[in-house]
Coordinates of C-alpha atoms in Angstrom, one line a residue:
Chain A
X714 CA -23.4 -102.5 23.9
X715 CA -23.5 -106.3 24.1
X716 CA -23.2 -108.1 20.7
X717 CA -24.7 -111.7 20.6
X718 CA -23.2 -114.4 18.5
X719 CA -26.2 -114.1 16.1
X720 CA -25.7 -110.3 15.5
X721 CA -22.1 -110.7 14.6
X722 CA -22.9 -113.4 12.3
X723 CA -25.4 -111.5 10.6
X724 CA -23.1 -108.5 10.4
X725 CA -20.4 -110.7 9.2
X726 CA -22.4 -111.9 6.2
X727 CA -24.4 -108.8 5.7
X728 CA -21.5 -106.3 5.3
X729 CA -19.4 -108.3 2.6
X730 CA -22.7 -108.9 0.8
X731 CA -23.6 -105.1 0.9
X732 CA -20.1 -104.3 -0.4
X733 CA -20.3 -106.7 -3.3
X734 CA -24.0 -105.4 -4.2
X735 CA -22.8 -101.8 -3.8
X736 CA -19.7 -102.4 -6.2
X737 CA -22.2 -104.2 -8.7
X738 CA -25.0 -101.6 -8.6
X739 CA -22.9 -98.4 -8.0
X740 CA -24.4 -97.5 -4.5
X741 CA -22.2 -95.0 -2.5
X742 CA -20.1 -96.5 0.1
X743 CA -17.8 -95.3 2.7
X744 CA -14.9 -96.3 0.4
X745 CA -16.3 -94.0 -2.4
X746 CA -17.0 -90.8 -0.4
X747 CA -14.9 -88.0 -1.5
X748 CA -12.0 -87.3 0.5
X749 CA -9.5 -85.5 -1.5
X750 CA -9.6 -81.6 -1.5
X751 CA -9.2 -79.5 -4.5
X752 CA -8.0 -76.1 -5.5
X753 CA -8.9 -73.7 -8.1
X754 CA -6.9 -71.0 -9.5
X755 CA -8.9 -68.2 -11.3
X756 CA -7.3 -66.0 -13.9
X757 CA -9.2 -62.9 -15.3
X758 CA -7.7 -61.2 -18.3
X759 CA -9.2 -58.3 -20.4
X760 CA -9.0 -58.7 -24.1
X761 CA -10.2 -57.1 -27.3
X762 CA -12.1 -59.7 -29.5
X763 CA -12.0 -59.5 -33.3
X764 CA -14.9 -56.8 -33.4
X765 CA -12.8 -54.5 -31.1
X766 CA -15.2 -55.0 -28.2
X767 CA -13.8 -55.5 -24.7
X768 CA -14.2 -58.9 -23.2
X769 CA -13.0 -60.6 -20.1
X770 CA -11.5 -64.1 -20.5
X771 CA -12.1 -66.0 -17.2
X772 CA -9.9 -69.1 -16.9
X773 CA -9.7 -71.6 -14.0
X774 CA -7.4 -74.5 -13.3
X775 CA -8.6 -77.1 -11.2
X776 CA -6.1 -79.2 -9.2
X777 CA -5.8 -81.6 -6.3
X778 CA -3.8 -80.6 -3.3
X779 CA -0.9 -82.3 -4.8
X780 CA -1.1 -79.9 -7.7
X781 CA -2.2 -82.7 -10.3
X782 CA -4.7 -81.2 -12.9
X783 CA -8.2 -82.8 -12.8
X784 CA -9.6 -83.2 -16.2
X785 CA -13.3 -83.5 -17.4
X786 CA -14.8 -81.6 -14.4
X787 CA -17.5 -78.9 -14.8
X788 CA -16.7 -75.5 -13.4
X789 CA -19.6 -73.0 -13.0
X790 CA -18.7 -69.4 -13.5
X791 CA -20.7 -66.6 -11.7
X792 CA -20.7 -62.8 -11.7
X793 CA -21.9 -61.0 -8.9
X794 CA -24.4 -58.1 -9.8
X795 CA -26.1 -55.5 -7.9
X796 CA -29.8 -56.2 -8.7
X797 CA -32.1 -56.2 -5.8
X798 CA -29.1 -56.7 -3.8
X799 CA -25.8 -58.4 -4.4
X800 CA -26.6 -61.8 -6.3
X801 CA -24.4 -64.3 -8.1
X802 CA -25.7 -64.6 -11.8
X803 CA -24.5 -67.6 -13.7
X804 CA -22.4 -67.0 -16.7
X805 CA -22.1 -70.7 -17.8
X806 CA -20.2 -74.0 -17.2
X807 CA -17.1 -75.1 -18.7
X808 CA -15.4 -78.5 -18.4
X809 CA -11.8 -78.8 -17.6
X810 CA -9.4 -80.2 -20.1
X811 CA -6.4 -82.4 -19.9
X812 CA -4.4 -79.9 -18.0
X813 CA -7.3 -79.1 -15.7
X814 CA -8.3 -75.7 -17.5
X815 CA -11.7 -74.4 -18.2
X816 CA -12.4 -70.9 -19.6
X817 CA -15.2 -68.7 -20.9
X818 CA -15.4 -65.2 -22.2
X819 CA -17.8 -62.7 -20.8
X820 CA -18.4 -59.2 -22.5
X821 CA -19.0 -56.5 -19.8
X822 CA -21.4 -53.8 -20.6
X823 CA -20.5 -51.6 -17.7
X824 CA -17.2 -50.2 -16.7
X825 CA -15.9 -50.7 -13.1
X826 CA -15.2 -53.6 -10.8
X827 CA -16.5 -57.0 -11.7
X828 CA -16.5 -59.8 -9.2
X829 CA -16.2 -63.3 -10.8
X830 CA -16.5 -66.5 -9.0
X831 CA -15.7 -70.2 -10.1
X832 CA -17.0 -73.3 -8.4
X833 CA -16.3 -76.9 -8.6
X834 CA -19.1 -78.8 -6.8
X835 CA -17.1 -81.8 -5.9
X836 CA -17.8 -85.4 -7.2
X837 CA -17.4 -88.8 -5.7
X838 CA -13.5 -88.5 -5.4
X839 CA -13.1 -84.7 -4.9
X840 CA -14.4 -82.1 -2.5
X841 CA -16.0 -78.9 -3.7
X842 CA -13.8 -75.8 -4.1
X843 CA -14.3 -72.3 -5.3
X844 CA -12.2 -69.3 -6.0
X845 CA -13.1 -65.6 -6.7
X846 CA -11.3 -62.7 -8.3
X847 CA -12.1 -59.0 -9.2
X848 CA -11.2 -57.2 -12.4
X849 CA -11.5 -53.6 -13.0
X850 CA -13.0 -52.9 -16.5
X851 CA -11.9 -49.7 -17.8
X852 CA -14.1 -49.6 -21.0
X853 CA -17.3 -51.5 -21.5
X854 CA -19.1 -52.3 -24.9
X855 CA -22.9 -51.5 -25.2
X856 CA -25.6 -54.1 -24.4
X857 CA -27.4 -52.9 -27.7
X858 CA -25.8 -54.2 -30.8
X859 CA -27.8 -52.9 -33.9
X860 CA -26.9 -54.4 -37.2
X861 CA -24.3 -52.2 -39.0
X862 CA -26.0 -52.1 -42.4
X863 CA -25.4 -48.5 -43.4
X864 CA -28.4 -46.8 -42.0
X865 CA -26.1 -44.9 -39.6
X866 CA -25.6 -42.2 -42.2
X867 CA -29.3 -41.8 -42.8
X868 CA -30.1 -41.6 -38.9
X869 CA -27.6 -38.8 -38.7
X870 CA -29.3 -36.9 -41.6
X871 CA -32.6 -37.7 -40.3
X872 CA -31.9 -36.0 -36.9
X873 CA -30.3 -32.9 -38.7
X874 CA -33.4 -32.7 -40.9
X875 CA -35.7 -32.9 -37.7
X876 CA -33.7 -30.5 -36.1
X877 CA -33.7 -28.0 -39.1
X878 CA -37.6 -28.5 -39.2
X879 CA -38.0 -27.6 -35.5
X880 CA -35.7 -24.7 -36.0
X881 CA -37.9 -23.7 -39.0
X882 CA -41.1 -23.9 -36.9
X883 CA -39.7 -21.5 -34.3
X884 CA -38.7 -19.2 -36.9
X885 CA -42.0 -19.2 -38.6
X886 CA -43.7 -18.7 -35.2
X887 CA -41.3 -15.7 -34.5
X888 CA -42.4 -14.2 -37.9
X889 CA -46.0 -14.5 -37.0
X890 CA -45.6 -12.8 -33.7
X891 CA -43.2 -10.1 -35.0
X892 CA -45.6 -9.3 -37.9
X893 CA -48.5 -9.1 -35.5
X894 CA -46.8 -7.0 -32.9
X895 CA -45.3 -4.7 -35.4
X896 CA -47.9 -4.8 -38.2
X897 CA -51.3 -4.2 -36.4
X898 CA -50.3 -1.0 -34.4
X899 CA -48.6 0.2 -37.5
X900 CA -51.6 -0.3 -39.8
X901 CA -53.9 1.5 -37.2
X902 CA -51.5 4.6 -37.3
X903 CA -50.9 4.8 -41.0
X904 CA -53.9 2.9 -42.7
X905 CA -57.3 4.5 -43.6
X906 CA -59.9 4.7 -41.0
Chain B
X879 CA -76.8 -3.1 -40.5
X880 CA -80.3 -3.9 -39.7
X881 CA -81.9 -3.7 -36.2
X882 CA -82.1 -7.4 -35.7
X883 CA -78.4 -7.9 -36.6
X884 CA -77.2 -5.1 -34.3
X885 CA -79.3 -6.8 -31.5
X886 CA -77.7 -10.1 -32.2
X887 CA -74.2 -8.6 -32.2
X888 CA -74.9 -7.0 -28.9
X889 CA -76.3 -10.1 -27.4
X890 CA -73.0 -12.0 -28.5
X891 CA -70.8 -9.2 -26.9
X892 CA -72.7 -9.4 -23.5
X893 CA -72.7 -13.2 -23.5
X894 CA -69.0 -13.3 -24.0
X895 CA -68.2 -11.1 -20.9
X896 CA -70.9 -12.5 -18.8
X897 CA -68.3 -14.6 -16.9
X898 CA -66.3 -11.4 -16.5
X899 CA -69.1 -9.6 -14.8
X900 CA -71.3 -12.2 -13.5
X901 CA -69.3 -14.4 -11.2
X902 CA -71.7 -15.4 -8.5
X903 CA -71.3 -17.2 -5.1
X904 CA -71.3 -20.6 -6.8
X905 CA -68.1 -19.5 -8.8
X906 CA -66.2 -18.6 -5.6
X907 CA -67.3 -21.7 -3.8
X908 CA -66.2 -24.0 -6.7
X909 CA -63.0 -22.1 -7.1
X910 CA -62.4 -22.4 -3.4
X911 CA -62.9 -26.2 -3.4
X912 CA -60.8 -26.7 -6.5
X913 CA -58.1 -24.4 -5.1
X914 CA -57.9 -26.5 -1.9
X915 CA -57.4 -29.7 -4.0
X916 CA -54.7 -27.9 -5.8
X917 CA -52.9 -26.7 -2.7
X918 CA -53.1 -30.3 -1.3
X919 CA -51.5 -31.5 -4.4
X920 CA -48.9 -28.7 -4.0
X921 CA -48.2 -30.0 -0.5
X922 CA -47.8 -33.5 -1.8
X923 CA -45.3 -32.3 -4.4
X924 CA -43.3 -30.6 -1.7
X925 CA -43.2 -33.6 0.3
X926 CA -42.2 -35.8 -2.6
X927 CA -39.4 -33.2 -3.3
X928 CA -38.2 -33.4 0.2
X929 CA -38.3 -37.3 0.3
X930 CA -37.7 -38.3 -3.2
X931 CA -39.7 -40.6 -5.6
X932 CA -39.7 -43.2 -2.7
X933 CA -42.9 -41.7 -1.5
X934 CA -44.6 -42.8 -4.8
X935 CA -45.8 -46.4 -5.7
X936 CA -42.9 -46.6 -8.4
X937 CA -40.3 -49.3 -8.1
X938 CA -37.3 -50.9 -10.0
X939 CA -39.6 -52.6 -12.2
X940 CA -42.6 -50.3 -12.5
X941 CA -40.7 -47.2 -12.8
X942 CA -43.3 -45.2 -14.9
X943 CA -46.9 -44.7 -13.3
X944 CA -49.5 -42.2 -12.4
X945 CA -47.3 -39.3 -13.6
X946 CA -46.5 -40.5 -17.0
X947 CA -50.1 -41.5 -17.4
X948 CA -51.1 -37.9 -16.6
X949 CA -48.4 -36.5 -18.9
X950 CA -49.8 -38.5 -21.9
X951 CA -53.5 -38.1 -21.0
X952 CA -53.5 -34.4 -20.1
X953 CA -51.4 -33.3 -23.0
X954 CA -53.5 -35.4 -25.1
X955 CA -56.6 -33.7 -24.3
X956 CA -55.0 -30.5 -25.0
X957 CA -54.4 -31.6 -28.6
X958 CA -58.0 -32.0 -29.2
X959 CA -58.8 -28.4 -28.3
X960 CA -56.0 -26.9 -30.4
X961 CA -56.4 -29.2 -33.5
X962 CA -60.3 -29.1 -33.7
X963 CA -60.1 -25.3 -33.6
X964 CA -57.4 -25.4 -36.4
X965 CA -58.9 -27.9 -38.6
X966 CA -62.4 -26.3 -38.3
X967 CA -60.8 -22.9 -39.1
X968 CA -59.0 -24.2 -42.2
X969 CA -62.1 -25.9 -43.4
X970 CA -64.0 -22.7 -42.8
X971 CA -66.7 -24.3 -40.8
X972 CA -68.8 -21.6 -39.5
X973 CA -70.4 -23.5 -36.6
X974 CA -67.1 -23.5 -35.0
X975 CA -67.1 -19.7 -34.1
X976 CA -68.9 -20.1 -30.7
X977 CA -66.7 -22.7 -29.4
X978 CA -63.3 -22.0 -30.5
X979 CA -62.3 -19.7 -27.6
X980 CA -63.1 -22.4 -25.1
X981 CA -61.4 -25.2 -27.2
X982 CA -58.1 -23.0 -27.5
X983 CA -58.3 -22.1 -23.9
X984 CA -58.8 -25.8 -22.8
X985 CA -55.7 -26.5 -25.0
X986 CA -53.5 -24.0 -23.4
X987 CA -54.5 -24.9 -19.8
X988 CA -54.1 -28.6 -20.3
X989 CA -50.8 -28.3 -22.0
X990 CA -49.3 -26.2 -19.2
X991 CA -50.6 -28.6 -16.5
X992 CA -49.6 -31.8 -18.7
X993 CA -46.1 -30.4 -19.4
X994 CA -45.6 -30.0 -15.6
X995 CA -45.8 -33.6 -15.3
X996 CA -42.5 -34.0 -17.2
X997 CA -41.0 -32.1 -14.2
X998 CA -42.8 -34.0 -11.6
X999 CA -42.2 -37.4 -13.1
X1000 CA -38.4 -37.1 -13.0
X1001 CA -38.4 -36.5 -9.4
X1002 CA -35.8 -33.7 -8.8
X1003 CA -36.5 -31.1 -11.2
X1004 CA -32.8 -30.5 -11.8
X1005 CA -32.7 -33.5 -13.8
X1006 CA -34.6 -31.7 -16.6
X1007 CA -32.0 -29.1 -16.6
X1008 CA -29.2 -31.8 -16.9
X1009 CA -31.3 -33.2 -19.8
X1010 CA -31.0 -29.9 -21.5
X1011 CA -27.2 -29.5 -20.6
X1012 CA -26.2 -33.0 -21.5
X1013 CA -28.3 -33.4 -24.6
X1014 CA -28.5 -36.7 -26.3
X1015 CA -30.2 -36.3 -29.7
X1016 CA -30.8 -40.0 -30.0
X1017 CA -33.1 -39.9 -27.0
X1018 CA -36.8 -39.4 -27.6
X1019 CA -37.1 -37.9 -24.2
X1020 CA -35.0 -34.8 -25.5
X1021 CA -37.5 -34.4 -28.6
X1022 CA -40.3 -34.9 -26.2
X1023 CA -39.2 -31.6 -24.2
X1024 CA -38.7 -29.9 -27.6
X1025 CA -41.8 -31.0 -29.2
X1026 CA -43.9 -30.1 -26.0
X1027 CA -42.2 -26.6 -25.7
X1028 CA -42.6 -25.9 -29.4
X1029 CA -46.4 -26.9 -29.0
X1030 CA -46.9 -24.8 -26.2
X1031 CA -45.5 -21.8 -27.8
X1032 CA -47.8 -22.4 -30.8
X1033 CA -50.9 -22.8 -28.6
X1034 CA -50.1 -19.6 -26.8
X1035 CA -50.0 -17.7 -30.0
X1036 CA -53.0 -19.6 -31.4
X1037 CA -55.0 -18.6 -28.5
X1038 CA -53.7 -14.9 -28.6
X1039 CA -54.4 -14.1 -32.2
X1040 CA -58.2 -14.2 -32.4
X1041 CA -58.4 -12.4 -28.8
X1042 CA -56.8 -9.2 -30.5
X1043 CA -60.0 -8.0 -32.3
X1044 CA -62.2 -9.2 -29.3
X1045 CA -60.2 -7.2 -26.7
X1046 CA -60.5 -4.2 -28.8
X1047 CA -64.3 -4.6 -29.6
X1048 CA -65.1 -5.5 -25.8
X1049 CA -62.6 -2.9 -24.4
X1050 CA -64.5 -0.2 -26.5
X1051 CA -67.9 -1.5 -25.7
X1052 CA -67.5 -2.4 -22.0
X1053 CA -64.8 -0.3 -21.0
X1054 CA -66.4 1.1 -17.8
X1055 CA -68.0 -2.2 -16.8
X1056 CA -64.9 -4.5 -16.9
X1057 CA -62.7 -2.4 -14.6
X1058 CA -59.7 -0.3 -14.9
X1059 CA -56.9 -3.2 -14.9
X1060 CA -58.9 -5.2 -17.6
X1061 CA -59.3 -2.1 -19.7
X1062 CA -55.6 -1.5 -19.6
X1063 CA -54.9 -5.1 -20.3
X1064 CA -57.3 -5.2 -23.1
X1065 CA -56.0 -2.1 -24.9
X1066 CA -52.5 -3.2 -24.4
X1067 CA -53.1 -6.7 -25.9
X1068 CA -55.3 -5.4 -28.7
X1069 CA -52.4 -3.6 -30.3
X1070 CA -54.5 -0.7 -31.3
X1071 CA -56.9 -3.0 -33.5
X1072 CA -59.5 -0.9 -35.4
X1073 CA -60.7 -3.5 -37.7
X1074 CA -59.0 -1.9 -40.8
X1075 CA -58.6 -4.0 -43.8
X1076 CA -54.8 -4.3 -43.5
X1077 CA -55.1 -5.5 -40.0
X1078 CA -57.8 -7.9 -40.9
X1079 CA -55.4 -9.2 -43.7
X1080 CA -52.6 -9.6 -41.4
X1081 CA -54.6 -11.2 -38.7
X1082 CA -56.1 -13.8 -41.2
X1083 CA -52.7 -14.5 -42.6
X1084 CA -51.3 -15.2 -39.0
X1085 CA -54.4 -17.1 -37.9
X1086 CA -54.1 -19.4 -40.9
X1087 CA -50.4 -19.9 -40.5
X1088 CA -50.8 -20.8 -37.0
X1089 CA -53.6 -23.1 -37.9
X1090 CA -51.6 -25.0 -40.6
X1091 CA -48.5 -25.1 -38.2
X1092 CA -50.2 -26.3 -35.2
X1093 CA -51.7 -29.5 -36.9
X1094 CA -48.2 -31.1 -37.6
X1095 CA -46.7 -29.7 -34.4
X1096 CA -49.4 -31.6 -32.5
X1097 CA -49.0 -34.7 -34.4
X1098 CA -45.3 -34.4 -33.8
X1099 CA -45.8 -34.1 -30.1
X1100 CA -48.0 -37.3 -29.8
X1101 CA -45.8 -39.1 -32.2
X1102 CA -42.7 -38.4 -30.0
X1103 CA -44.6 -39.1 -27.0
X1104 CA -45.4 -42.5 -28.3
X1105 CA -41.7 -43.0 -29.2
X1106 CA -40.9 -42.8 -25.7
X1107 CA -42.6 -46.3 -25.5
X1108 CA -42.2 -47.8 -29.1
X1109 CA -38.6 -47.3 -29.4
X1110 CA -37.9 -49.4 -26.3
X1111 CA -37.5 -53.2 -26.8
X1112 CA -40.3 -54.1 -24.6
X1113 CA -43.4 -56.2 -25.4
X1114 CA -46.5 -54.4 -25.4
X1115 CA -44.8 -51.2 -26.5
X1116 CA -42.6 -51.6 -29.4
X1117 CA -45.3 -51.4 -32.0
X1118 CA -45.2 -49.6 -35.4
X1119 CA -48.9 -48.5 -34.9
X1120 CA -48.1 -46.5 -31.9
X1121 CA -47.5 -42.9 -33.3
X1122 CA -50.9 -42.7 -35.1
X1123 CA -52.5 -44.6 -32.1
X1124 CA -51.4 -41.9 -29.7
X1125 CA -52.4 -39.2 -32.2
X1126 CA -56.0 -40.5 -32.5
X1127 CA -56.2 -41.0 -28.8
X1128 CA -55.3 -37.6 -28.0
X1129 CA -57.9 -36.3 -30.5
X1130 CA -60.6 -38.7 -29.4
X1131 CA -60.1 -37.7 -25.6
X1132 CA -59.5 -34.0 -26.6
X1133 CA -62.8 -33.7 -28.4
X1134 CA -64.5 -35.4 -25.4
X1135 CA -63.2 -32.8 -23.1
X1136 CA -63.8 -29.9 -25.5
X1137 CA -67.6 -31.2 -25.2
X1138 CA -67.5 -31.2 -21.4
X1139 CA -66.0 -27.8 -21.2
X1140 CA -68.5 -26.3 -23.8
X1141 CA -71.5 -27.8 -21.9
X1142 CA -70.3 -26.7 -18.6
X1143 CA -69.8 -23.0 -19.7
X1144 CA -73.0 -23.0 -21.8
X1145 CA -75.0 -24.3 -18.8
X1146 CA -73.4 -22.1 -16.0
X1147 CA -73.4 -18.8 -18.1
X1148 CA -76.4 -19.5 -20.0
X1149 CA -74.9 -19.4 -23.4
X1150 CA -77.5 -21.6 -24.9
X1151 CA -78.4 -18.8 -27.5
X1152 CA -74.9 -18.5 -28.5
X1153 CA -73.7 -22.3 -28.4
X1154 CA -76.5 -24.3 -29.9
X1155 CA -77.2 -28.0 -29.5
X1156 CA -75.9 -28.2 -33.1
X1157 CA -72.3 -27.3 -31.9
X1158 CA -72.4 -30.1 -29.2
X1159 CA -73.9 -32.6 -31.8
X1160 CA -71.3 -31.9 -34.4
X1161 CA -68.6 -32.3 -31.7
X1162 CA -70.1 -35.5 -30.8
X1163 CA -70.0 -36.8 -34.4
X1164 CA -66.3 -35.8 -34.6
X1165 CA -65.8 -37.6 -31.3
X1166 CA -67.4 -40.9 -32.4
X1167 CA -65.6 -40.8 -35.7
X1168 CA -62.5 -40.7 -33.8
X1169 CA -63.6 -43.3 -31.3
X1170 CA -64.4 -45.6 -34.0
X1171 CA -60.7 -45.1 -35.4
X1172 CA -59.2 -45.8 -32.1
X1173 CA -61.4 -49.1 -31.7
X1174 CA -60.1 -50.1 -35.3
X1175 CA -56.6 -49.3 -34.2
X1176 CA -56.9 -51.3 -31.0
X1177 CA -58.4 -54.2 -32.9
X1178 CA -55.6 -54.1 -35.6
X1179 CA -52.9 -53.9 -32.9
X1180 CA -54.3 -56.8 -30.9
X1181 CA -55.0 -59.0 -33.9
X1182 CA -51.5 -58.7 -35.3
X1183 CA -49.8 -59.0 -31.9
X1184 CA -52.0 -62.0 -31.0
X1185 CA -51.9 -63.8 -34.2
X1186 CA -48.2 -63.8 -34.6
X1187 CA -48.1 -64.8 -31.0
X1188 CA -44.7 -64.1 -29.8
X1189 CA -44.3 -65.0 -25.9
X1190 CA -44.1 -61.4 -24.8
X1191 CA -47.1 -60.2 -26.9
X1192 CA -49.2 -62.9 -26.0
X1193 CA -48.5 -62.5 -22.3
X1194 CA -49.4 -58.7 -22.6
X1195 CA -52.7 -59.6 -24.5
X1196 CA -53.6 -62.2 -21.7
X1197 CA -53.0 -59.7 -19.1
X1198 CA -55.2 -57.2 -20.6
X1199 CA -58.1 -59.3 -21.9
X1200 CA -58.3 -62.2 -19.5
X1201 CA -58.8 -62.2 -15.8
X1202 CA -55.7 -60.3 -14.6
X1203 CA -55.8 -57.2 -12.3
X1204 CA -55.8 -55.1 -15.4
X1205 CA -58.3 -56.7 -17.5
X1206 CA -61.3 -55.0 -15.7
X1207 CA -59.7 -51.7 -16.7
X1208 CA -59.2 -52.9 -20.2
X1209 CA -62.9 -53.9 -20.6
X1210 CA -64.1 -50.7 -18.8
X1211 CA -62.2 -48.7 -21.5
X1212 CA -63.5 -51.0 -24.2
X1213 CA -67.1 -50.9 -23.4
X1214 CA -67.7 -47.6 -21.4
X1215 CA -65.1 -45.6 -23.3
X1216 CA -65.7 -47.0 -26.9
X1217 CA -68.7 -48.8 -27.5
X1218 CA -71.2 -47.0 -25.3
X1219 CA -70.2 -43.5 -26.5
X1220 CA -70.5 -44.5 -30.1
X1221 CA -74.0 -46.2 -29.4
X1222 CA -75.1 -42.9 -27.6
X1223 CA -74.3 -40.7 -30.4
X1224 CA -75.4 -43.3 -33.1
X1225 CA -79.2 -43.5 -31.8
X1226 CA -81.0 -40.1 -32.5
X1227 CA -82.9 -40.6 -29.2
X1228 CA -79.9 -40.4 -27.1
X1229 CA -78.2 -37.7 -29.2
X1230 CA -79.2 -35.0 -26.7
X1231 CA -76.9 -32.7 -24.8
X1232 CA -77.2 -34.6 -21.6
X1233 CA -76.4 -38.1 -23.1
X1234 CA -73.5 -36.5 -25.2
X1235 CA -72.1 -35.2 -22.0
X1236 CA -72.3 -38.5 -20.3
X1237 CA -70.8 -40.2 -23.6
X1238 CA -67.9 -37.5 -23.3
X1239 CA -67.4 -38.1 -19.6
X1240 CA -67.0 -41.7 -20.1
X1241 CA -64.5 -41.2 -23.0
X1242 CA -62.3 -38.8 -20.9
X1243 CA -62.3 -41.3 -18.0
X1244 CA -61.8 -44.3 -20.1
X1245 CA -58.8 -42.9 -22.3
X1246 CA -57.1 -42.0 -18.8
X1247 CA -57.4 -45.7 -17.9
X1248 CA -56.4 -46.7 -21.4
X1249 CA -53.2 -44.6 -20.7
X1250 CA -52.6 -46.5 -17.5
X1251 CA -53.0 -49.9 -19.1
X1252 CA -50.6 -48.7 -21.9
X1253 CA -47.9 -47.7 -19.2
X1254 CA -48.1 -50.1 -16.4
X1255 CA -49.0 -53.7 -17.5
X1256 CA -46.0 -54.0 -20.0
X1257 CA -43.5 -52.8 -17.1
X1258 CA -44.8 -55.8 -14.9
X1259 CA -43.4 -58.2 -17.4
X1260 CA -40.0 -59.1 -15.9
X1261 CA -37.1 -58.8 -18.3
X1262 CA -35.2 -61.4 -16.6
X1263 CA -38.1 -64.0 -16.1
X1264 CA -38.5 -63.2 -12.5
X1265 CA -41.5 -62.1 -10.7
X1266 CA -41.9 -58.3 -10.7
X1267 CA -43.0 -55.9 -8.1
X1268 CA -46.6 -54.6 -8.3
X1269 CA -47.5 -51.2 -8.6
X1270 CA -49.7 -49.5 -6.3
X1271 CA -50.0 -45.7 -6.7
X1272 CA -49.4 -44.0 -3.4
X1273 CA -51.6 -41.2 -1.8
X1274 CA -48.8 -38.7 -3.1
X1275 CA -49.4 -39.6 -6.5
X1276 CA -53.1 -39.7 -6.2
X1277 CA -53.1 -36.2 -4.5
X1278 CA -50.9 -34.6 -7.2
X1279 CA -53.1 -36.2 -10.0
X1280 CA -56.2 -35.0 -8.4
X1281 CA -54.7 -31.6 -8.1
X1282 CA -53.9 -31.5 -11.8
X1283 CA -57.5 -32.6 -12.6
X1284 CA -58.9 -29.8 -10.4
X1285 CA -56.3 -27.3 -11.7
X1286 CA -57.9 -27.7 -15.3
X1287 CA -61.4 -26.3 -14.5
X1288 CA -59.9 -23.9 -12.1
X1289 CA -57.6 -22.3 -14.5
X1290 CA -60.5 -22.3 -17.1
X1291 CA -62.6 -20.4 -14.7
X1292 CA -59.9 -18.0 -13.8
X1293 CA -59.2 -17.5 -17.6
X1294 CA -62.8 -16.6 -18.2
X1295 CA -62.7 -14.1 -15.6
X1296 CA -60.1 -12.2 -17.6
X1297 CA -60.8 -13.0 -21.2
X1298 CA -64.0 -13.3 -23.2
X1299 CA -65.4 -17.0 -23.6
X1300 CA -66.8 -16.4 -27.0
X1301 CA -64.9 -15.5 -30.1
X1302 CA -66.7 -12.3 -30.6
X1303 CA -65.1 -11.3 -34.0
X1304 CA -65.5 -14.7 -35.5
X1305 CA -69.1 -14.8 -34.5
X1306 CA -69.8 -11.3 -35.9
X1307 CA -68.1 -12.5 -39.1
X1308 CA -70.4 -15.5 -39.2
X1309 CA -73.4 -13.3 -38.5
X1310 CA -72.5 -10.9 -41.3
X1311 CA -72.2 -13.7 -43.7
X1312 CA -75.4 -15.2 -42.7
X1313 CA -77.2 -11.7 -43.0
X1314 CA -75.7 -11.3 -46.4
X1315 CA -77.0 -14.6 -47.5
X1316 CA -80.4 -14.2 -46.2
X1317 CA -81.6 -11.4 -48.4
X1318 CA -80.4 -13.3 -51.4
X1319 CA -82.2 -16.3 -50.3
X1320 CA -85.3 -14.4 -49.8
X1321 CA -84.9 -12.9 -53.3
X1322 CA -84.5 -16.4 -54.9
X1323 CA -87.6 -17.7 -53.1
X1324 CA -89.5 -14.8 -54.3
X1325 CA -88.2 -15.3 -58.0
X1326 CA -89.3 -18.9 -57.6
X1327 CA -92.8 -17.9 -56.6

């Protein structure tokens, strides 16, 4: 390609002008494009919360390649579920603290292996990164949380009461059948004609 | 006993065994057609057993479809037969006598067929076995099975008790004509009935006990069926009105089917003299009272759900009322299944057997549709806010449903070839009461003159 003097002058003026304007207006420039790689270390721990329920504490530490923590960066946490195929379901977003850590709690409702993923989407300085880990949940809490207001005792007695009523019905039907099967033939052989 | 009374008694006895003795070509043709439909349904069920529920239109979203609709609707119509018979017995309504046998037979047949859908619906039948082995008393499904089996037992006993004197009377009177196997069966089942006071006393006690017992059992069955919906946290289902709503729906459709069965047997076996227009008219009154109750319940449910206006409830109402795939079904149910039958019976001009039959047929069909729009549209509401899969019933489901619908008249026809279609003993009792009252009335009239 042959550059004319006019082209070179135009470029020589336009480029510094563009750099000044981009610095003032916040336009992305080549100098701003992310170049530094990041790393995430995801840790999963099974805990029992104050109500005695099993929870998973998912904590992630975001650093640059030199191991320096990256603060105030949002990390997205996902759980892979099997629902019409394997899908990542968002559990939420947490922002890293001064030592680059972000964490959230998740209460599993099923026992078995749980696949967690944490993602940093990158920003103007750092590239995106992600990490994944699996934890095996031995015991899971129920997805249904009725309020404990003392109705359990009534519920238990109600079930027993209904059970007894059903038993009573069957006994009464049995009595009807026995009395008929025994009574009618007996009455015909002993009663007045 | 005067001559007229003896003649009437003889007429009743002859009419009651007319289907046993007089099955013509029409019977066999109809039975063959219905039998073929049932066999086709049986083949479809075997195909489903071999391939699983994937051959149905059910999917991960709409996991209840035709089979559950059939279960609720067919057990529901059975309720009408048993409870109508029980209530009329307890209130000593003499007009009931000619229709109780048909009503009770219908209850028995529909209950047996309806209960089969509990097995068909779960796909592999061994799941029902595991339900019984690994019982969960907190599950409405366990109580469903228990309630239906209790109700089935009660219905069998309730059907059998009034047969005892009838079989003895007819066995004695028509022993030679009914053939040896029926004679043996009648003699065995009638338990040596001779109409002795002690036997009558015992039978009355047993019949009344069962009549009292069958009403709460039937209420329980339909309440528990409704709990399978109402106890789930799903919009359109978890409603406090559901238990009585299901009970009234069952009675409403049940009385309608009793009318259809009574009209069909009356017409085919020329029972017009024994089953008068009065019986059909009275049944139609019962039907529209229940229809009005159902209309009121529907209005009450929709008003409260719509007025409070939670997101899911409004979505369900919109689905049913305004322009969705399901709204034509809802409006057909509301107009053809509720308003038109009520109007037909309300006007004296249309209060004839023919029009009442049309009204009853509309009710039976519309109430099946109502069960469909109770079951399916709420399942189309995605719990995770996503689009759900549509439900299109497959040919297998349609074939099994049609087979069940064909099996009801077929089994009734077969039962009528074994047992008398009229409750002879009860009708003779009514006849005796009437003949006792007649001279007294005549004497009063003479005194007045």
